[in-house]
Amino acid sequence: MKDKLRLIKETALAQIQASDMPDKLKDVRVKFLGKKGELTSVLKSMKEVAPEDRPKVGQWVNEAREAIESALDARKKEIDAAVLEARLKAEAIDVSLPAKKLSIGHRHPNTIALEELERVFVGLGYEVIEGPEIELDEYNFTKLNIPADHPAKDEQDTFYINDEILLRTQTSPVQARVMEKGKLPICMISPGRVFRSDEVDATHSPSFHQIEGLVIDKNISFADLKGTLEVFAKEMFGEDTKTKFRPHHFPFTEPSAEMDVSCFKCGGKGCRFCKGSGWIEILGCGMVHPHVLEMCGIDANEYTGFAFGVGLERIALLKYEIDDMRLLYENDIRFLKQF
């Protein structure tokens, strides 16, 4: 039995020294010390040993186990150290190399213009409210006094999902939803992305952004609208900016107008930027049509209001003197770094 144990120990020690990976070392441990290992088999056969010899055999087994375990622990430390050294060599960092320069991004021109516009209107007491981009025909057209036969409802201008659902063509549906709630007075702007079936060129895109404003209260007049938009124009384009209103037609406002601002490039004298007129068209506006108020459950005899809408890209193009709308979406880092 002593010779057998000596052979087991020598074999185990040899295999331990030959192991060069943690998995191989684990296999040696299981082979000799596991539940079905060779030393365990010797202990299970102790019943075949004479009673007077059992203490000696048990001592030999324990000595063999201690020697094997000690060798396993020592070899494990050697293997772990070798693995760590190899890893450190493979992952070595050359501190003499120049560091990678981090490129820190910044806000997009559209975002800069939007935040500035929101700052102006929030300062005037307006609330910023957003709504769904996938909208119902009822809110996008019907509640805005746009009848079924209106040209704007033609499929060549609107992306329809089915007869009742579409991609909104304006952010005015947000205003209709707020008016429906009946919490008056209302003083809000609704920024967001809108969609129209337009060809892509320097001034058009099938996807762009609008900011529309709405004020509903008692005794609101066109004078309130003009005063509000004049403050907006001066804040966005400079204190010397002048405004001009031209009659126009929008189904959801009556009377309606388009607002021009004096050219902030030439001061109204006429230049290439304003095409020699001294004025730049900036937005559409008007008094909320009484029919729109009634469809949204507001008494048109007691309440009046005004609304306006401006294209965010148009603000960005004018403010930063960009001559092609496509530049805003091409993600050319050379262009974006200028802002």
mmCIF file with all atom_site columns, C-alpha atoms in Angstrom, residues 18-214:
data_model
loop_
_atom_site.group_PDB
_atom_site.id
_atom_site.type_symbol
_atom_site.label_atom_id
_atom_site.label_alt_id
_atom_site.label_comp_id
_atom_site.label_asym_id
_atom_site.label_entity_id
_atom_site.label_seq_id
_atom_site.pdbx_PDB_ins_code
_atom_site.Cartn_x
_atom_site.Cartn_y
_atom_site.Cartn_z
_atom_site.occupancy
_atom_site.B_iso_or_equiv
_atom_site.pdbx_formal_charge
_atom_site.auth_seq_id
_atom_site.auth_comp_id
_atom_site.auth_asym_id
_atom_site.auth_atom_id
_atom_site.pdbx_PDB_model_num
ATOM 1   C CA . ALA A 1 18  ? 3.852   19.463 -16.571 1.00 0.00 ? 18  ALA A CA 1
ATOM 2   C CA . SER A 1 19  ? 0.660   21.563 -16.334 1.00 0.00 ? 19  SER A CA 1
ATOM 3   C CA . ASP A 1 20  ? 1.012   24.987 -17.948 1.00 0.00 ? 20  ASP A CA 1
ATOM 4   C CA . MET A 1 21  ? -2.597  26.205 -17.889 1.00 0.00 ? 21  MET A CA 1
ATOM 5   C CA . PRO A 1 22  ? -5.161  26.604 -15.059 1.00 0.00 ? 22  PRO A CA 1
ATOM 6   C CA . ASP A 1 23  ? -7.548  24.139 -16.747 1.00 0.00 ? 23  ASP A CA 1
ATOM 7   C CA . LYS A 1 24  ? -4.903  21.404 -16.885 1.00 0.00 ? 24  LYS A CA 1
ATOM 8   C CA . LEU A 1 25  ? -4.072  21.963 -13.221 1.00 0.00 ? 25  LEU A CA 1
ATOM 9   C CA . LYS A 1 26  ? -7.746  21.644 -12.363 1.00 0.00 ? 26  LYS A CA 1
ATOM 10  C CA . ASP A 1 27  ? -7.909  18.318 -14.192 1.00 0.00 ? 27  ASP A CA 1
ATOM 11  C CA . VAL A 1 28  ? -4.963  16.999 -12.122 1.00 0.00 ? 28  VAL A CA 1
ATOM 12  C CA . ARG A 1 29  ? -6.698  18.040 -8.891  1.00 0.00 ? 29  ARG A CA 1
ATOM 13  C CA . VAL A 1 30  ? -9.890  16.232 -9.884  1.00 0.00 ? 30  VAL A CA 1
ATOM 14  C CA . LYS A 1 31  ? -7.958  13.134 -11.027 1.00 0.00 ? 31  LYS A CA 1
ATOM 15  C CA . PHE A 1 32  ? -6.120  12.651 -7.720  1.00 0.00 ? 32  PHE A CA 1
ATOM 16  C CA . LEU A 1 33  ? -8.145  14.503 -5.051  1.00 0.00 ? 33  LEU A CA 1
ATOM 17  C CA . GLY A 1 34  ? -11.677 14.492 -6.436  1.00 0.00 ? 34  GLY A CA 1
ATOM 18  C CA . LYS A 1 35  ? -14.580 12.353 -5.201  1.00 0.00 ? 35  LYS A CA 1
ATOM 19  C CA . LYS A 1 36  ? -13.593 9.656  -7.669  1.00 0.00 ? 36  LYS A CA 1
ATOM 20  C CA . GLY A 1 37  ? -9.883  10.452 -7.504  1.00 0.00 ? 37  GLY A CA 1
ATOM 21  C CA . GLU A 1 38  ? -7.103  7.958  -6.886  1.00 0.00 ? 38  GLU A CA 1
ATOM 22  C CA . LEU A 1 39  ? -6.454  8.982  -3.255  1.00 0.00 ? 39  LEU A CA 1
ATOM 23  C CA . THR A 1 40  ? -10.158 8.831  -2.513  1.00 0.00 ? 40  THR A CA 1
ATOM 24  C CA . SER A 1 41  ? -10.220 5.287  -3.937  1.00 0.00 ? 41  SER A CA 1
ATOM 25  C CA . VAL A 1 42  ? -7.452  4.294  -1.528  1.00 0.00 ? 42  VAL A CA 1
ATOM 26  C CA . LEU A 1 43  ? -9.460  5.627  1.428   1.00 0.00 ? 43  LEU A CA 1
ATOM 27  C CA . LYS A 1 44  ? -12.527 3.712  0.262   1.00 0.00 ? 44  LYS A CA 1
ATOM 28  C CA . SER A 1 45  ? -10.465 0.491  0.250   1.00 0.00 ? 45  SER A CA 1
ATOM 29  C CA . MET A 1 46  ? -9.384  0.938  3.913   1.00 0.00 ? 46  MET A CA 1
ATOM 30  C CA . LYS A 1 47  ? -11.848 -1.777 4.944   1.00 0.00 ? 47  LYS A CA 1
ATOM 31  C CA . GLU A 1 48  ? -9.590  -4.272 3.202   1.00 0.00 ? 48  GLU A CA 1
ATOM 32  C CA . VAL A 1 49  ? -6.627  -3.206 5.361   1.00 0.00 ? 49  VAL A CA 1
ATOM 33  C CA . ALA A 1 50  ? -5.952  -4.980 8.621   1.00 0.00 ? 50  ALA A CA 1
ATOM 34  C CA . PRO A 1 51  ? -7.238  -2.968 11.604  1.00 0.00 ? 51  PRO A CA 1
ATOM 35  C CA . GLU A 1 52  ? -3.787  -2.645 13.170  1.00 0.00 ? 52  GLU A CA 1
ATOM 36  C CA . ASP A 1 53  ? -2.379  -1.182 9.867   1.00 0.00 ? 53  ASP A CA 1
ATOM 37  C CA . ARG A 1 54  ? -5.120  1.330  9.245   1.00 0.00 ? 54  ARG A CA 1
ATOM 38  C CA . PRO A 1 55  ? -3.545  4.230  11.275  1.00 0.00 ? 55  PRO A CA 1
ATOM 39  C CA . LYS A 1 56  ? -0.311  3.953  9.293   1.00 0.00 ? 56  LYS A CA 1
ATOM 40  C CA . VAL A 1 57  ? -2.116  3.736  5.944   1.00 0.00 ? 57  VAL A CA 1
ATOM 41  C CA . GLY A 1 58  ? -4.261  6.744  6.901   1.00 0.00 ? 58  GLY A CA 1
ATOM 42  C CA . GLN A 1 59  ? -1.137  8.691  7.780   1.00 0.00 ? 59  GLN A CA 1
ATOM 43  C CA . TRP A 1 60  ? 0.468   7.819  4.430   1.00 0.00 ? 60  TRP A CA 1
ATOM 44  C CA . VAL A 1 61  ? -2.695  8.921  2.575   1.00 0.00 ? 61  VAL A CA 1
ATOM 45  C CA . ASN A 1 62  ? -2.749  12.248 4.439   1.00 0.00 ? 62  ASN A CA 1
ATOM 46  C CA . GLU A 1 63  ? 0.945   12.840 3.730   1.00 0.00 ? 63  GLU A CA 1
ATOM 47  C CA . ALA A 1 64  ? 0.377   12.145 0.035   1.00 0.00 ? 64  ALA A CA 1
ATOM 48  C CA . ARG A 1 65  ? -2.666  14.467 -0.024  1.00 0.00 ? 65  ARG A CA 1
ATOM 49  C CA . GLU A 1 66  ? -0.753  17.291 1.686   1.00 0.00 ? 66  GLU A CA 1
ATOM 50  C CA . ALA A 1 67  ? 2.155   16.949 -0.738  1.00 0.00 ? 67  ALA A CA 1
ATOM 51  C CA . ILE A 1 68  ? -0.150  16.988 -3.764  1.00 0.00 ? 68  ILE A CA 1
ATOM 52  C CA . GLU A 1 69  ? -2.183  19.959 -2.469  1.00 0.00 ? 69  GLU A CA 1
ATOM 53  C CA . SER A 1 70  ? 0.979   21.903 -1.643  1.00 0.00 ? 70  SER A CA 1
ATOM 54  C CA . ALA A 1 71  ? 2.353   21.246 -5.130  1.00 0.00 ? 71  ALA A CA 1
ATOM 55  C CA . LEU A 1 72  ? -0.973  22.258 -6.718  1.00 0.00 ? 72  LEU A CA 1
ATOM 56  C CA . ASP A 1 73  ? -1.041  25.571 -4.811  1.00 0.00 ? 73  ASP A CA 1
ATOM 57  C CA . ALA A 1 74  ? 2.564   26.380 -5.664  1.00 0.00 ? 74  ALA A CA 1
ATOM 58  C CA . ARG A 1 75  ? 2.103   25.531 -9.337  1.00 0.00 ? 75  ARG A CA 1
ATOM 59  C CA . LYS A 1 76  ? -1.122  27.580 -9.490  1.00 0.00 ? 76  LYS A CA 1
ATOM 60  C CA . LYS A 1 77  ? 0.753   30.663 -8.273  1.00 0.00 ? 77  LYS A CA 1
ATOM 61  C CA . GLU A 1 78  ? 3.448   30.089 -10.895 1.00 0.00 ? 78  GLU A CA 1
ATOM 62  C CA . ILE A 1 79  ? 0.892   29.698 -13.709 1.00 0.00 ? 79  ILE A CA 1
ATOM 63  C CA . ASP A 1 80  ? -1.117  32.771 -12.580 1.00 0.00 ? 80  ASP A CA 1
ATOM 64  C CA . ALA A 1 81  ? 2.045   34.849 -12.498 1.00 0.00 ? 81  ALA A CA 1
ATOM 65  C CA . ALA A 1 82  ? 3.043   33.663 -15.982 1.00 0.00 ? 82  ALA A CA 1
ATOM 66  C CA . VAL A 1 83  ? -0.456  34.409 -17.366 1.00 0.00 ? 83  VAL A CA 1
ATOM 67  C CA . LEU A 1 84  ? -0.415  37.888 -15.812 1.00 0.00 ? 84  LEU A CA 1
ATOM 68  C CA . GLU A 1 85  ? 3.041   38.625 -17.200 1.00 0.00 ? 85  GLU A CA 1
ATOM 69  C CA . ALA A 1 86  ? 1.979   37.540 -20.690 1.00 0.00 ? 86  ALA A CA 1
ATOM 70  C CA . ARG A 1 87  ? -1.138  39.681 -20.446 1.00 0.00 ? 87  ARG A CA 1
ATOM 71  C CA . LEU A 1 88  ? 0.827   42.717 -19.323 1.00 0.00 ? 88  LEU A CA 1
ATOM 72  C CA . LYS A 1 89  ? 3.213   42.289 -22.228 1.00 0.00 ? 89  LYS A CA 1
ATOM 73  C CA . ALA A 1 90  ? 0.329   41.987 -24.691 1.00 0.00 ? 90  ALA A CA 1
ATOM 74  C CA . GLU A 1 91  ? -1.486  45.007 -23.264 1.00 0.00 ? 91  GLU A CA 1
ATOM 75  C CA . ALA A 1 92  ? 1.572   47.160 -22.773 1.00 0.00 ? 92  ALA A CA 1
ATOM 76  C CA . ILE A 1 93  ? 1.009   50.895 -23.249 1.00 0.00 ? 93  ILE A CA 1
ATOM 77  C CA . ASP A 1 94  ? 3.700   52.971 -24.867 1.00 0.00 ? 94  ASP A CA 1
ATOM 78  C CA . VAL A 1 95  ? 3.532   56.116 -22.742 1.00 0.00 ? 95  VAL A CA 1
ATOM 79  C CA . SER A 1 96  ? 5.799   57.913 -25.186 1.00 0.00 ? 96  SER A CA 1
ATOM 80  C CA . LEU A 1 97  ? 3.103   57.888 -27.890 1.00 0.00 ? 97  LEU A CA 1
ATOM 81  C CA . PRO A 1 98  ? 0.952   61.029 -28.196 1.00 0.00 ? 98  PRO A CA 1
ATOM 82  C CA . ALA A 1 99  ? -2.504  60.712 -26.609 1.00 0.00 ? 99  ALA A CA 1
ATOM 83  C CA . LYS A 1 100 ? -5.607  60.404 -28.753 1.00 0.00 ? 100 LYS A CA 1
ATOM 84  C CA . LYS A 1 101 ? -7.291  63.767 -29.112 1.00 0.00 ? 101 LYS A CA 1
ATOM 85  C CA . LEU A 1 102 ? -10.899 63.672 -27.989 1.00 0.00 ? 102 LEU A CA 1
ATOM 86  C CA . SER A 1 103 ? -13.339 65.341 -30.368 1.00 0.00 ? 103 SER A CA 1
ATOM 87  C CA . ILE A 1 104 ? -16.024 67.056 -28.312 1.00 0.00 ? 104 ILE A CA 1
ATOM 88  C CA . GLY A 1 105 ? -19.270 67.766 -30.122 1.00 0.00 ? 105 GLY A CA 1
ATOM 89  C CA . HIS A 1 106 ? -21.584 70.737 -29.714 1.00 0.00 ? 106 HIS A CA 1
ATOM 90  C CA . ARG A 1 107 ? -25.145 71.755 -30.475 1.00 0.00 ? 107 ARG A CA 1
ATOM 91  C CA . HIS A 1 108 ? -26.496 71.638 -34.021 1.00 0.00 ? 108 HIS A CA 1
ATOM 92  C CA . PRO A 1 109 ? -27.431 74.983 -35.668 1.00 0.00 ? 109 PRO A CA 1
ATOM 93  C CA . ASN A 1 110 ? -31.097 73.951 -35.506 1.00 0.00 ? 110 ASN A CA 1
ATOM 94  C CA . THR A 1 111 ? -30.799 73.241 -31.794 1.00 0.00 ? 111 THR A CA 1
ATOM 95  C CA . ILE A 1 112 ? -29.064 76.571 -31.166 1.00 0.00 ? 112 ILE A CA 1
ATOM 96  C CA . ALA A 1 113 ? -31.828 78.450 -33.016 1.00 0.00 ? 113 ALA A CA 1
ATOM 97  C CA . LEU A 1 114 ? -34.585 76.485 -31.240 1.00 0.00 ? 114 LEU A CA 1
ATOM 98  C CA . GLU A 1 115 ? -33.154 77.097 -27.778 1.00 0.00 ? 115 GLU A CA 1
ATOM 99  C CA . GLU A 1 116 ? -32.807 80.811 -28.511 1.00 0.00 ? 116 GLU A CA 1
ATOM 100 C CA . LEU A 1 117 ? -36.380 80.997 -29.803 1.00 0.00 ? 117 LEU A CA 1
ATOM 101 C CA . GLU A 1 118 ? -37.708 79.079 -26.792 1.00 0.00 ? 118 GLU A CA 1
ATOM 102 C CA . ARG A 1 119 ? -35.774 81.410 -24.492 1.00 0.00 ? 119 ARG A CA 1
ATOM 103 C CA . VAL A 1 120 ? -37.533 84.407 -26.033 1.00 0.00 ? 120 VAL A CA 1
ATOM 104 C CA . PHE A 1 121 ? -41.051 82.989 -25.689 1.00 0.00 ? 121 PHE A CA 1
ATOM 105 C CA . VAL A 1 122 ? -40.555 81.361 -22.288 1.00 0.00 ? 122 VAL A CA 1
ATOM 106 C CA . GLY A 1 123 ? -39.387 84.789 -21.143 1.00 0.00 ? 123 GLY A CA 1
ATOM 107 C CA . LEU A 1 124 ? -42.722 86.164 -22.382 1.00 0.00 ? 124 LEU A CA 1
ATOM 108 C CA . GLY A 1 125 ? -44.606 83.585 -20.308 1.00 0.00 ? 125 GLY A CA 1
ATOM 109 C CA . TYR A 1 126 ? -45.215 80.956 -22.963 1.00 0.00 ? 126 TYR A CA 1
ATOM 110 C CA . GLU A 1 127 ? -45.293 77.214 -22.227 1.00 0.00 ? 127 GLU A CA 1
ATOM 111 C CA . VAL A 1 128 ? -43.446 74.765 -24.507 1.00 0.00 ? 128 VAL A CA 1
ATOM 112 C CA . ILE A 1 129 ? -45.707 71.819 -25.434 1.00 0.00 ? 129 ILE A CA 1
ATOM 113 C CA . GLU A 1 130 ? -44.888 68.951 -27.795 1.00 0.00 ? 130 GLU A CA 1
ATOM 114 C CA . GLY A 1 131 ? -47.190 66.444 -29.480 1.00 0.00 ? 131 GLY A CA 1
ATOM 115 C CA . PRO A 1 132 ? -47.222 63.288 -31.645 1.00 0.00 ? 132 PRO A CA 1
ATOM 116 C CA . GLU A 1 133 ? -45.604 63.263 -35.090 1.00 0.00 ? 133 GLU A CA 1
ATOM 117 C CA . ILE A 1 134 ? -48.080 60.596 -36.279 1.00 0.00 ? 134 ILE A CA 1
ATOM 118 C CA . GLU A 1 135 ? -51.402 62.417 -36.190 1.00 0.00 ? 135 GLU A CA 1
ATOM 119 C CA . LEU A 1 136 ? -55.091 61.976 -36.949 1.00 0.00 ? 136 LEU A CA 1
ATOM 120 C CA . ASP A 1 137 ? -56.565 63.694 -40.005 1.00 0.00 ? 137 ASP A CA 1
ATOM 121 C CA . GLU A 1 138 ? -59.167 65.239 -37.691 1.00 0.00 ? 138 GLU A CA 1
ATOM 122 C CA . TYR A 1 139 ? -56.564 67.209 -35.728 1.00 0.00 ? 139 TYR A CA 1
ATOM 123 C CA . ASN A 1 140 ? -54.188 67.933 -38.601 1.00 0.00 ? 140 ASN A CA 1
ATOM 124 C CA . PHE A 1 141 ? -56.903 69.311 -40.896 1.00 0.00 ? 141 PHE A CA 1
ATOM 125 C CA . THR A 1 142 ? -60.562 69.241 -39.798 1.00 0.00 ? 142 THR A CA 1
ATOM 126 C CA . LYS A 1 143 ? -60.170 71.003 -36.443 1.00 0.00 ? 143 LYS A CA 1
ATOM 127 C CA . LEU A 1 144 ? -57.995 73.618 -38.146 1.00 0.00 ? 144 LEU A CA 1
ATOM 128 C CA . ASN A 1 145 ? -60.806 74.598 -40.525 1.00 0.00 ? 145 ASN A CA 1
ATOM 129 C CA . ILE A 1 146 ? -59.254 72.818 -43.515 1.00 0.00 ? 146 ILE A CA 1
ATOM 130 C CA . PRO A 1 147 ? -62.093 71.126 -45.454 1.00 0.00 ? 147 PRO A CA 1
ATOM 131 C CA . ALA A 1 148 ? -61.865 67.755 -47.190 1.00 0.00 ? 148 ALA A CA 1
ATOM 132 C CA . ASP A 1 149 ? -61.411 69.322 -50.648 1.00 0.00 ? 149 ASP A CA 1
ATOM 133 C CA . HIS A 1 150 ? -58.574 71.655 -49.593 1.00 0.00 ? 150 HIS A CA 1
ATOM 134 C CA . PRO A 1 151 ? -55.407 71.310 -51.758 1.00 0.00 ? 151 PRO A CA 1
ATOM 135 C CA . ALA A 1 152 ? -53.283 70.729 -48.655 1.00 0.00 ? 152 ALA A CA 1
ATOM 136 C CA . LYS A 1 153 ? -55.040 67.388 -48.153 1.00 0.00 ? 153 LYS A CA 1
ATOM 137 C CA . ASP A 1 154 ? -53.936 66.091 -51.537 1.00 0.00 ? 154 ASP A CA 1
ATOM 138 C CA . GLU A 1 155 ? -51.680 63.036 -51.306 1.00 0.00 ? 155 GLU A CA 1
ATOM 139 C CA . GLN A 1 156 ? -48.945 64.879 -53.229 1.00 0.00 ? 156 GLN A CA 1
ATOM 140 C CA . ASP A 1 157 ? -48.460 67.145 -50.185 1.00 0.00 ? 157 ASP A CA 1
ATOM 141 C CA . THR A 1 158 ? -49.259 64.842 -47.252 1.00 0.00 ? 158 THR A CA 1
ATOM 142 C CA . PHE A 1 159 ? -47.850 61.470 -46.229 1.00 0.00 ? 159 PHE A CA 1
ATOM 143 C CA . TYR A 1 160 ? -50.943 59.379 -45.437 1.00 0.00 ? 160 TYR A CA 1
ATOM 144 C CA . ILE A 1 161 ? -50.659 56.095 -43.536 1.00 0.00 ? 161 ILE A CA 1
ATOM 145 C CA . ASN A 1 162 ? -54.357 55.368 -44.107 1.00 0.00 ? 162 ASN A CA 1
ATOM 146 C CA . ASP A 1 163 ? -57.499 57.472 -44.581 1.00 0.00 ? 163 ASP A CA 1
ATOM 147 C CA . GLU A 1 164 ? -57.455 58.682 -40.978 1.00 0.00 ? 164 GLU A CA 1
ATOM 148 C CA . ILE A 1 165 ? -53.784 58.617 -39.939 1.00 0.00 ? 165 ILE A CA 1
ATOM 149 C CA . LEU A 1 166 ? -50.927 60.654 -41.411 1.00 0.00 ? 166 LEU A CA 1
ATOM 150 C CA . LEU A 1 167 ? -47.568 62.226 -40.676 1.00 0.00 ? 167 LEU A CA 1
ATOM 151 C CA . ARG A 1 168 ? -48.388 65.712 -39.419 1.00 0.00 ? 168 ARG A CA 1
ATOM 152 C CA . THR A 1 169 ? -47.787 68.525 -41.889 1.00 0.00 ? 169 THR A CA 1
ATOM 153 C CA . GLN A 1 170 ? -47.600 71.180 -39.149 1.00 0.00 ? 170 GLN A CA 1
ATOM 154 C CA . THR A 1 171 ? -47.458 71.402 -35.351 1.00 0.00 ? 171 THR A CA 1
ATOM 155 C CA . SER A 1 172 ? -50.880 73.101 -35.199 1.00 0.00 ? 172 SER A CA 1
ATOM 156 C CA . PRO A 1 173 ? -52.562 69.807 -34.158 1.00 0.00 ? 173 PRO A CA 1
ATOM 157 C CA . VAL A 1 174 ? -50.841 70.234 -30.788 1.00 0.00 ? 174 VAL A CA 1
ATOM 158 C CA . GLN A 1 175 ? -52.669 73.555 -30.418 1.00 0.00 ? 175 GLN A CA 1
ATOM 159 C CA . ALA A 1 176 ? -56.015 71.905 -31.263 1.00 0.00 ? 176 ALA A CA 1
ATOM 160 C CA . ARG A 1 177 ? -55.397 69.214 -28.635 1.00 0.00 ? 177 ARG A CA 1
ATOM 161 C CA . VAL A 1 178 ? -54.566 71.830 -25.997 1.00 0.00 ? 178 VAL A CA 1
ATOM 162 C CA . MET A 1 179 ? -57.630 73.936 -26.875 1.00 0.00 ? 179 MET A CA 1
ATOM 163 C CA . GLU A 1 180 ? -59.835 70.848 -26.566 1.00 0.00 ? 180 GLU A CA 1
ATOM 164 C CA . LYS A 1 181 ? -58.821 70.444 -22.931 1.00 0.00 ? 181 LYS A CA 1
ATOM 165 C CA . GLY A 1 182 ? -60.593 73.742 -22.184 1.00 0.00 ? 182 GLY A CA 1
ATOM 166 C CA . LYS A 1 183 ? -57.995 75.062 -19.719 1.00 0.00 ? 183 LYS A CA 1
ATOM 167 C CA . LEU A 1 184 ? -57.980 78.799 -20.450 1.00 0.00 ? 184 LEU A CA 1
ATOM 168 C CA . PRO A 1 185 ? -56.154 81.077 -20.943 1.00 0.00 ? 185 PRO A CA 1
ATOM 169 C CA . ILE A 1 186 ? -53.635 79.435 -23.299 1.00 0.00 ? 186 ILE A CA 1
ATOM 170 C CA . CYS A 1 187 ? -50.162 80.793 -23.989 1.00 0.00 ? 187 CYS A CA 1
ATOM 171 C CA . MET A 1 188 ? -47.978 78.200 -25.708 1.00 0.00 ? 188 MET A CA 1
ATOM 172 C CA . ILE A 1 189 ? -45.512 77.328 -28.453 1.00 0.00 ? 189 ILE A CA 1
ATOM 173 C CA . SER A 1 190 ? -45.329 73.887 -30.034 1.00 0.00 ? 190 SER A CA 1
ATOM 174 C CA . PRO A 1 191 ? -41.983 73.024 -31.652 1.00 0.00 ? 191 PRO A CA 1
ATOM 175 C CA . GLY A 1 192 ? -41.432 69.783 -33.539 1.00 0.00 ? 192 GLY A CA 1
ATOM 176 C CA . ARG A 1 193 ? -40.695 67.881 -36.719 1.00 0.00 ? 193 ARG A CA 1
ATOM 177 C CA . VAL A 1 194 ? -43.234 67.916 -39.559 1.00 0.00 ? 194 VAL A CA 1
ATOM 178 C CA . PHE A 1 195 ? -43.494 66.143 -42.906 1.00 0.00 ? 195 PHE A CA 1
ATOM 179 C CA . ARG A 1 196 ? -44.563 67.182 -46.397 1.00 0.00 ? 196 ARG A CA 1
ATOM 180 C CA . SER A 1 197 ? -44.120 65.554 -49.776 1.00 0.00 ? 197 SER A CA 1
ATOM 181 C CA . ASP A 1 198 ? -41.598 68.066 -51.103 1.00 0.00 ? 198 ASP A CA 1
ATOM 182 C CA . GLU A 1 199 ? -38.644 67.561 -53.397 1.00 0.00 ? 199 GLU A CA 1
ATOM 183 C CA . VAL A 1 200 ? -35.266 68.056 -51.726 1.00 0.00 ? 200 VAL A CA 1
ATOM 184 C CA . ASP A 1 201 ? -33.577 71.282 -52.796 1.00 0.00 ? 201 ASP A CA 1
ATOM 185 C CA . ALA A 1 202 ? -31.857 74.306 -51.268 1.00 0.00 ? 202 ALA A CA 1
ATOM 186 C CA . THR A 1 203 ? -35.031 75.491 -49.505 1.00 0.00 ? 203 THR A CA 1
ATOM 187 C CA . HIS A 1 204 ? -37.245 72.376 -49.228 1.00 0.00 ? 204 HIS A CA 1
ATOM 188 C CA . SER A 1 205 ? -37.150 68.992 -47.504 1.00 0.00 ? 205 SER A CA 1
ATOM 189 C CA . PRO A 1 206 ? -39.765 66.264 -46.888 1.00 0.00 ? 206 PRO A CA 1
ATOM 190 C CA . SER A 1 207 ? -38.896 66.506 -43.189 1.00 0.00 ? 207 SER A CA 1
ATOM 191 C CA . PHE A 1 208 ? -38.286 69.798 -41.404 1.00 0.00 ? 208 PHE A CA 1
ATOM 192 C CA . HIS A 1 209 ? -39.155 71.614 -38.150 1.00 0.00 ? 209 HIS A CA 1
ATOM 193 C CA . GLN A 1 210 ? -41.761 74.176 -37.191 1.00 0.00 ? 210 GLN A CA 1
ATOM 194 C CA . ILE A 1 211 ? -42.510 76.252 -34.136 1.00 0.00 ? 211 ILE A CA 1
ATOM 195 C CA . GLU A 1 212 ? -46.099 77.412 -33.844 1.00 0.00 ? 212 GLU A CA 1
ATOM 196 C CA . GLY A 1 213 ? -47.475 79.716 -31.188 1.00 0.00 ? 213 GLY A CA 1
ATOM 197 C CA . LEU A 1 214 ? -50.964 80.162 -29.781 1.00 0.00 ? 214 LEU A CA 1
#
